[in-house]
Short mmCIF file of C-alpha atoms in Angstrom, two decimals:
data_model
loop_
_atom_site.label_atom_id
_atom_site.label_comp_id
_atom_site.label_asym_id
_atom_site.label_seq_id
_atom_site.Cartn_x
_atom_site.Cartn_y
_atom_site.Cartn_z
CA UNK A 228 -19.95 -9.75 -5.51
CA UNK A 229 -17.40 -12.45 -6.74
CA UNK A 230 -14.24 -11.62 -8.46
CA UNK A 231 -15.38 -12.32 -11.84
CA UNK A 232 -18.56 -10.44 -11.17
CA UNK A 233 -16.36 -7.46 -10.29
CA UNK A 234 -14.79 -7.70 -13.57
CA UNK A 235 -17.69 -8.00 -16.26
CA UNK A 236 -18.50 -5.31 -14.40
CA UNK A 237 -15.93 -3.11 -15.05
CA UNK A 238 -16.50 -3.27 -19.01
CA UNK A 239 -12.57 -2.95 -19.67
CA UNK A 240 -11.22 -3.52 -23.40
CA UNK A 241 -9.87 -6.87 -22.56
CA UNK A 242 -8.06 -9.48 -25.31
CA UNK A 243 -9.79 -12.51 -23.26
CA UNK A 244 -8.48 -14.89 -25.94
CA UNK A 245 -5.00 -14.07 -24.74
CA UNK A 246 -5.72 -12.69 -21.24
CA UNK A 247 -7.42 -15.54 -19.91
CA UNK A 248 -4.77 -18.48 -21.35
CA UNK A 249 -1.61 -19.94 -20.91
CA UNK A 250 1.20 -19.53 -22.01
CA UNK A 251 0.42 -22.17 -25.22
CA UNK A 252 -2.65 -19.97 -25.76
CA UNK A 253 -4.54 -22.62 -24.43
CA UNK A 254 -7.56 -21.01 -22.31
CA UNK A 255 -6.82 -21.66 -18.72
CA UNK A 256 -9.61 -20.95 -16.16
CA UNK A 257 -7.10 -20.80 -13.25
CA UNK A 258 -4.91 -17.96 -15.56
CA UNK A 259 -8.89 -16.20 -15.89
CA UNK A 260 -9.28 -15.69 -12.20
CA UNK A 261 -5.70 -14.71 -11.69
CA UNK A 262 -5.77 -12.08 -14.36
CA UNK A 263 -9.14 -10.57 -13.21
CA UNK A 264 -7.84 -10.07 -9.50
CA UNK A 265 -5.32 -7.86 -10.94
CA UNK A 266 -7.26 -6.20 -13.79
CA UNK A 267 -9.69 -5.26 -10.57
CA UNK A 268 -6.94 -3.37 -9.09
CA UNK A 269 -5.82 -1.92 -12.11
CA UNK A 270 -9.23 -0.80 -13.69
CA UNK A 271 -9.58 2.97 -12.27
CA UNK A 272 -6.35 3.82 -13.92
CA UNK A 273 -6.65 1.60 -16.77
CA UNK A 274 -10.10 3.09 -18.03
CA UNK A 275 -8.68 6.69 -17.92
CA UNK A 276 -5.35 6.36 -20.09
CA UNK A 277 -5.94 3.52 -22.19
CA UNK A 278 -7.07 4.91 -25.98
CA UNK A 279 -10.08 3.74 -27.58
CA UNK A 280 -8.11 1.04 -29.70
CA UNK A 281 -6.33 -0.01 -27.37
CA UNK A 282 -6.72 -3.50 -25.73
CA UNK A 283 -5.06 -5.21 -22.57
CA UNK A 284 -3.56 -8.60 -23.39
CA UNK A 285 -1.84 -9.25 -20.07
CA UNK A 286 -1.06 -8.11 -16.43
CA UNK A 287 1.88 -9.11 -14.95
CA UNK A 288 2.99 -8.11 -10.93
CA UNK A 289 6.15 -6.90 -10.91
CA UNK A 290 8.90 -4.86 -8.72
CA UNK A 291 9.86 -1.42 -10.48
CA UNK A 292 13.32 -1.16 -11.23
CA UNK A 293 15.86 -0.04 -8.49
CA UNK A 294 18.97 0.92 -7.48
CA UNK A 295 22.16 -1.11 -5.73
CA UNK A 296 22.12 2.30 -3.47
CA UNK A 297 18.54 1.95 -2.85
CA UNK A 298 18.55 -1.67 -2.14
CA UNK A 299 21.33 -1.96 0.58
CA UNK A 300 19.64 1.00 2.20
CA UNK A 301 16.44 -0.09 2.13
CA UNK A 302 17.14 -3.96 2.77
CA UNK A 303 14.68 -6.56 2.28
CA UNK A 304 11.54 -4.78 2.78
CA UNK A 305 11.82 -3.11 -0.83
CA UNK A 306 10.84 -6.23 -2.33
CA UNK A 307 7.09 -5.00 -1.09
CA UNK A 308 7.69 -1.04 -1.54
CA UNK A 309 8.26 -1.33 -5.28
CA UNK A 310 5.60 -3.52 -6.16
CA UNK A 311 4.09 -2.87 -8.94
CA UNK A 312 1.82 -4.04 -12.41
CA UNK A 313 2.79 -4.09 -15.49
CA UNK A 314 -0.34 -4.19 -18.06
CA UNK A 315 0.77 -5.36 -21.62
CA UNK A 316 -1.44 -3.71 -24.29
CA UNK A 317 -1.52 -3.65 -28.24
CA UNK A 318 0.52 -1.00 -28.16
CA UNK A 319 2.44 -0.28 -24.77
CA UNK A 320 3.56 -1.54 -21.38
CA UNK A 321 1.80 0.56 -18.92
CA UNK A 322 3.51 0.21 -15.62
CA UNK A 323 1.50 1.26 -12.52
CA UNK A 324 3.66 1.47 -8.91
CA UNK A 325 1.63 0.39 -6.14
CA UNK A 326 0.92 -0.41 -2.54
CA UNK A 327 1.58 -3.94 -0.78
CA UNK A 328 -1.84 -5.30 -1.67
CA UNK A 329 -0.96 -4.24 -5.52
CA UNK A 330 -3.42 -1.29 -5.43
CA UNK A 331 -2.54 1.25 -7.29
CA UNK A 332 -0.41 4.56 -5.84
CA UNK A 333 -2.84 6.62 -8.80
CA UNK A 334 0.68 7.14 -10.57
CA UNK A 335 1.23 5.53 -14.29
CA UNK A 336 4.14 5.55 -16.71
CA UNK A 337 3.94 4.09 -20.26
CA UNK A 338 6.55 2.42 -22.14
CA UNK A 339 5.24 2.35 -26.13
CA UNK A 340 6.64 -0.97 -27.58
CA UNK A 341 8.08 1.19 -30.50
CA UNK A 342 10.34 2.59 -27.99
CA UNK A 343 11.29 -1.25 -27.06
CA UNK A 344 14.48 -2.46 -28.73
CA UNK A 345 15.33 -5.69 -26.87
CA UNK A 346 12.98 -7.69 -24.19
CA UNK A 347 14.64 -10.50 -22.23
CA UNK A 348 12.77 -12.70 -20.06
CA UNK A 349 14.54 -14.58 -17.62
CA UNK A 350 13.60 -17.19 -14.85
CA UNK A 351 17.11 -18.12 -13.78
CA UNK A 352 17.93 -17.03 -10.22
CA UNK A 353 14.73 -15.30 -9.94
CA UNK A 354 12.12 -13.85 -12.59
CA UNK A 355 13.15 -10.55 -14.10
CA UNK A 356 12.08 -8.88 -17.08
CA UNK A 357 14.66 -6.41 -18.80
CA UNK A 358 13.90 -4.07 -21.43
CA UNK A 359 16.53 -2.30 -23.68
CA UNK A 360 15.01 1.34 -24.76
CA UNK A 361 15.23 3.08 -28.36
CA UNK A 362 17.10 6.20 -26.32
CA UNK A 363 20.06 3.78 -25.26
CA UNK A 364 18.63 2.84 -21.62
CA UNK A 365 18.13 -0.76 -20.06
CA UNK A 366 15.53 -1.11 -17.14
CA UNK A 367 15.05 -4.72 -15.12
CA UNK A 368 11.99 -5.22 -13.87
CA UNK A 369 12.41 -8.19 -11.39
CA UNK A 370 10.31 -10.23 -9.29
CA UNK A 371 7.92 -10.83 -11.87
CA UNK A 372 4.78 -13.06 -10.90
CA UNK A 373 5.20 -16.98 -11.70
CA UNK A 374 2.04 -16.88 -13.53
CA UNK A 375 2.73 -14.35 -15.75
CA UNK A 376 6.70 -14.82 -16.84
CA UNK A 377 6.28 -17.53 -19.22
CA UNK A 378 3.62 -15.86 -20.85
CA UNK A 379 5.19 -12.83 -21.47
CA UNK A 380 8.11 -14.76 -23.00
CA UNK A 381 5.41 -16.12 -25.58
CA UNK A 382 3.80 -12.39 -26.02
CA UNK A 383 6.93 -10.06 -25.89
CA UNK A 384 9.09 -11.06 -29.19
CA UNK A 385 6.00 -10.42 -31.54
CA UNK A 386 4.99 -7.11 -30.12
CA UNK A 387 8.51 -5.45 -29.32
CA UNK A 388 9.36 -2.62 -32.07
CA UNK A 389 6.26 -2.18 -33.38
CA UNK A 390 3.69 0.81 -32.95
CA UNK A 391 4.38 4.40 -32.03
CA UNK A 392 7.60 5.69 -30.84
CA UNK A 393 7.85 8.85 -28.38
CA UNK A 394 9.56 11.51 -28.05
CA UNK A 395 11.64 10.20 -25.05
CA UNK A 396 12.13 6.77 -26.13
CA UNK A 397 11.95 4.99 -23.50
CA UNK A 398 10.12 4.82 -20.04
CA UNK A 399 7.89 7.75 -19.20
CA UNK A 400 5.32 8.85 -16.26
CA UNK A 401 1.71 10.43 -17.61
CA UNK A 402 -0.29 12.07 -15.96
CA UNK A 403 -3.50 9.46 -14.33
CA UNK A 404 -5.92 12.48 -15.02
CA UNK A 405 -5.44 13.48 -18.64
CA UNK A 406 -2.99 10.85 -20.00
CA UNK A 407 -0.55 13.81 -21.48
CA UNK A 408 3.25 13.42 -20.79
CA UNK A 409 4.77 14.68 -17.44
CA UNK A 410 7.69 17.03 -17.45
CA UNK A 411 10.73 15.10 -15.42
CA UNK A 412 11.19 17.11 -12.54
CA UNK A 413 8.30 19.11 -12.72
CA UNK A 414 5.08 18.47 -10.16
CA UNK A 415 2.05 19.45 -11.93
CA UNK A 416 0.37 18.51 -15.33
CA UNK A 417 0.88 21.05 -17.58
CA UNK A 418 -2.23 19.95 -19.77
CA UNK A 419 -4.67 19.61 -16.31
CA UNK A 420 -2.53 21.19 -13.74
CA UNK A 421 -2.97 18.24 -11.44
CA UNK A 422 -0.43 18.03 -8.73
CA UNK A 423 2.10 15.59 -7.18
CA UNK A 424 3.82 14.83 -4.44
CA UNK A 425 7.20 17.20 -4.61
CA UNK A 426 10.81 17.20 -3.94
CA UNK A 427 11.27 19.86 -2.01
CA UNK A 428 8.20 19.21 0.87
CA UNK A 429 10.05 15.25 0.68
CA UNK A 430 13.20 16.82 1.70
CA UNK A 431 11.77 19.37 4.35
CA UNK A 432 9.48 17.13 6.16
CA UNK A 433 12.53 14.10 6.07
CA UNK A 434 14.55 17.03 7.74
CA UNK A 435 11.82 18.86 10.16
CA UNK A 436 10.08 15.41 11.08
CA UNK A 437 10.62 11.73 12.35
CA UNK A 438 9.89 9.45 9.79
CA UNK A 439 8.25 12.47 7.73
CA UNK A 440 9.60 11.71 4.12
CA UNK A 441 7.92 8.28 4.62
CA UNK A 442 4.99 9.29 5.49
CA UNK A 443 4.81 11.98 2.77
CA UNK A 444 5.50 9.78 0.33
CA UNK A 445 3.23 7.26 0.97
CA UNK A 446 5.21 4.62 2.67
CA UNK A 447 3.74 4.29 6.50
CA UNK A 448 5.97 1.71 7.39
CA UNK A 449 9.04 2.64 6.83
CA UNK A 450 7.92 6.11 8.30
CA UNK A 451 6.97 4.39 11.32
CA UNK A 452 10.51 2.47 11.68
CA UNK A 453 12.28 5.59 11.17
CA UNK A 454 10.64 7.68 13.26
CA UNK A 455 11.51 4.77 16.03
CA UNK A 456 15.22 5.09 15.52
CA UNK A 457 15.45 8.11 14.81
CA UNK A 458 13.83 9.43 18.55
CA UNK A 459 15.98 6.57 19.63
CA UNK A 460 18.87 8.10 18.45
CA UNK A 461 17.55 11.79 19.58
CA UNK A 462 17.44 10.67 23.01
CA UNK A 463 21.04 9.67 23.12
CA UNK A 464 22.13 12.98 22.00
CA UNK A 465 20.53 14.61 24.10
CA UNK A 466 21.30 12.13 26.87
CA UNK A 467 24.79 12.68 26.48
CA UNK A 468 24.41 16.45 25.70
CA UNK A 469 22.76 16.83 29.42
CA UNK A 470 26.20 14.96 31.06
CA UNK A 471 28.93 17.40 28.75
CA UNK A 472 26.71 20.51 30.02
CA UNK A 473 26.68 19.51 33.59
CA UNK A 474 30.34 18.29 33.73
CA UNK A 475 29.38 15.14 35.82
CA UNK A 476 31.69 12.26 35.69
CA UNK A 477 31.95 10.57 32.36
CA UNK A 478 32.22 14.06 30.75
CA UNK A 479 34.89 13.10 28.03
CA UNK A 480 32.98 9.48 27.39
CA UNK A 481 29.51 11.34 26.73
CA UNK A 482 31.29 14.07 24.46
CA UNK A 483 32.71 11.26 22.36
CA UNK A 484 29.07 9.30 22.14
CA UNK A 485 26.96 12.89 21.48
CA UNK A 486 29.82 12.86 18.21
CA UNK A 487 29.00 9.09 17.03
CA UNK A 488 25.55 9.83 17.36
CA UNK A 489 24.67 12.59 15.70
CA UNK A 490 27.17 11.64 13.27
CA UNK A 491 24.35 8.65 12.83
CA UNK A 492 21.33 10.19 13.19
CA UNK A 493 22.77 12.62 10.02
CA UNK A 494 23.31 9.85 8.04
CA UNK A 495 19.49 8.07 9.17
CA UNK A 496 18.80 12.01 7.96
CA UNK A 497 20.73 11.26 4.80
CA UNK A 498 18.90 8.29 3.88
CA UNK A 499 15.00 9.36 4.62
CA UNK A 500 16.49 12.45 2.21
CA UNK A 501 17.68 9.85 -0.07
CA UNK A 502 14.61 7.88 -0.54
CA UNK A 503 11.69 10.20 -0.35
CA UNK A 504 13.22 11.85 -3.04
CA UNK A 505 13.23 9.13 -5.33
CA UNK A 506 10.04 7.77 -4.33
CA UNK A 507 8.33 11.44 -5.32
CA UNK A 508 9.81 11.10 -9.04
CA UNK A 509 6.86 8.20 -9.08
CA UNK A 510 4.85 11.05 -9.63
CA UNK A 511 1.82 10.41 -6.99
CA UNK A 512 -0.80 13.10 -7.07
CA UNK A 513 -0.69 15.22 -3.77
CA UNK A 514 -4.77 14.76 -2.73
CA UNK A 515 -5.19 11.76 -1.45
CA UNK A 516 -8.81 12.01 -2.42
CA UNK A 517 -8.03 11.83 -6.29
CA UNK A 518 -9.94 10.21 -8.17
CA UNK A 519 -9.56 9.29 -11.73
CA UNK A 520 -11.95 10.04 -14.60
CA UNK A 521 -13.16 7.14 -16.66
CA UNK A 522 -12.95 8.79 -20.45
CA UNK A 523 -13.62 5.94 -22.33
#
């Protein structure tokens, strides 16, 4: 089945007239095909929390916002980690965090353009899109697709401000299952008592296991290159643990590498701890065999 078969399939509450054009409104087969690739991706969520009168009018791929912390300890590969898509509705921003490929993780947050005080788009030294929140906040969403930048610089200024405002004013995760507000901090839907991935199993497994915070949170690769340093860095220590214990020559030079070592492999600790623990607050259901409901 071709892509555009895929999406007439799908049957999703779609603004075609502004979906599918440029960013003169001028209909633009090339934008069509661009926008139904993502909107593919996108659907399973999209048909379970978007409300009946509710229509998409543009998807844009995006990085999620991030950290200075998070970026020099994460280096160039977050560019890919924090992918994500941000759908544009008649009445929100949904932003959904997903994998390389721009599949979804299954975890959604909302921003309701009530909540929406100031929207810059900007395409000097590199596309970003920052929004200035109703609770005092300012998020940058950067790395925002070619395709999609200009138009949201046309669709933004007459939708900002207007609609429903929450309770949080600003950015906030839902739950993928029952579209009802998540608690910050908090694991499990209180409305469907679906679970996510938590803090505390992030911390334990970054602790107990190579790599294990990665992996837990759903980011194999990373999990895979720390779990390579880190047994690199294991075998040192103990490398240098056998010479102090035996007393062989080289005693005092082994003592002072087992003490730069582990003082490393603490801080390699430090950093899994670090990350798996924000990556969890994306609020990822723990079954990897969820499925969302379509309740249209």
């Amino acid at each position: 089945m071709d892509t555009h078969a895929q999406y007439v399939s799908l049957n999703l509450p779609v603004d075609e007239t502004v979906c599918f054009s440029d960013h003169k409104g001028v209909p633009s087969a090339k934008m069509q095909v661009h926008q139904e690739k993502f909107l593919i991706k996108a659907a399973a969520l999209l048909k379970t929390v978007l409300r009946p009168d509710e229509k998409v009018l543009l998807v844009a791929p995006a990085c999620s916002p991030m950290g200075v912390l998070e970026q020099l300890t994460t280096g160039w590969i977050i560019v890919y980690i924090k992918r994500c898509l941000l759908v544009v509705t008649t009445s929100r921003v949904i932003h959904l965090p997903t994998k390389t490929d721009f599949s979804t993780r299954q975890s959604v947050a909302e921003i309701s353009l009530g909540d929406i005080m100031q929207a810059k788009v900007s395409t000097f030294l590199g596309r970003a899109l920052t929004l200035k929140y109703r609770n005092g906040k300012t998020e940058k969403f950067v790395y925002v697709d070619g395709k999609a930048v200009r138009k949201l610089k046309q669709l933004l200024p007459g939708l900002i401000g207007k609609g429903e405002q929450s309770t949080t004013g600003g950015r906030r995760h839902i739950c993928p299952r029952c579209s009802q507000p998540l608690e910050p901090r908090h694991y499990a839907c209180r409305q469907c008592f679906l679970e996510f991935k938590d803090r505390s199993r992030a911390i334990r497994y970054s602790i107990l296991y190579p790599g294990g915070g990665y992996f837990y949170t759903g980011h194999p690769v990373l999990g895979i290159l720390d779990a390579i340093v880190e047994a690199f860095l294991t075998l040192l220590v103990l490398v240098n643990l056998l010479v102090v214990v035996s007393g062989e020559r080289g005693r005092d030079e082994a003592a002072a590498g087992l003490v730069v070592f582990l003082i490393v492999l603490v801080i390699e600790k430090l950093v899994t701890i670090f990350h798996a623990s924000h990556y969890v607050d994306e609020y990822v259901p723990a079954k990897s065999d969820f499925a969302p409901v379509d309740r249209r």
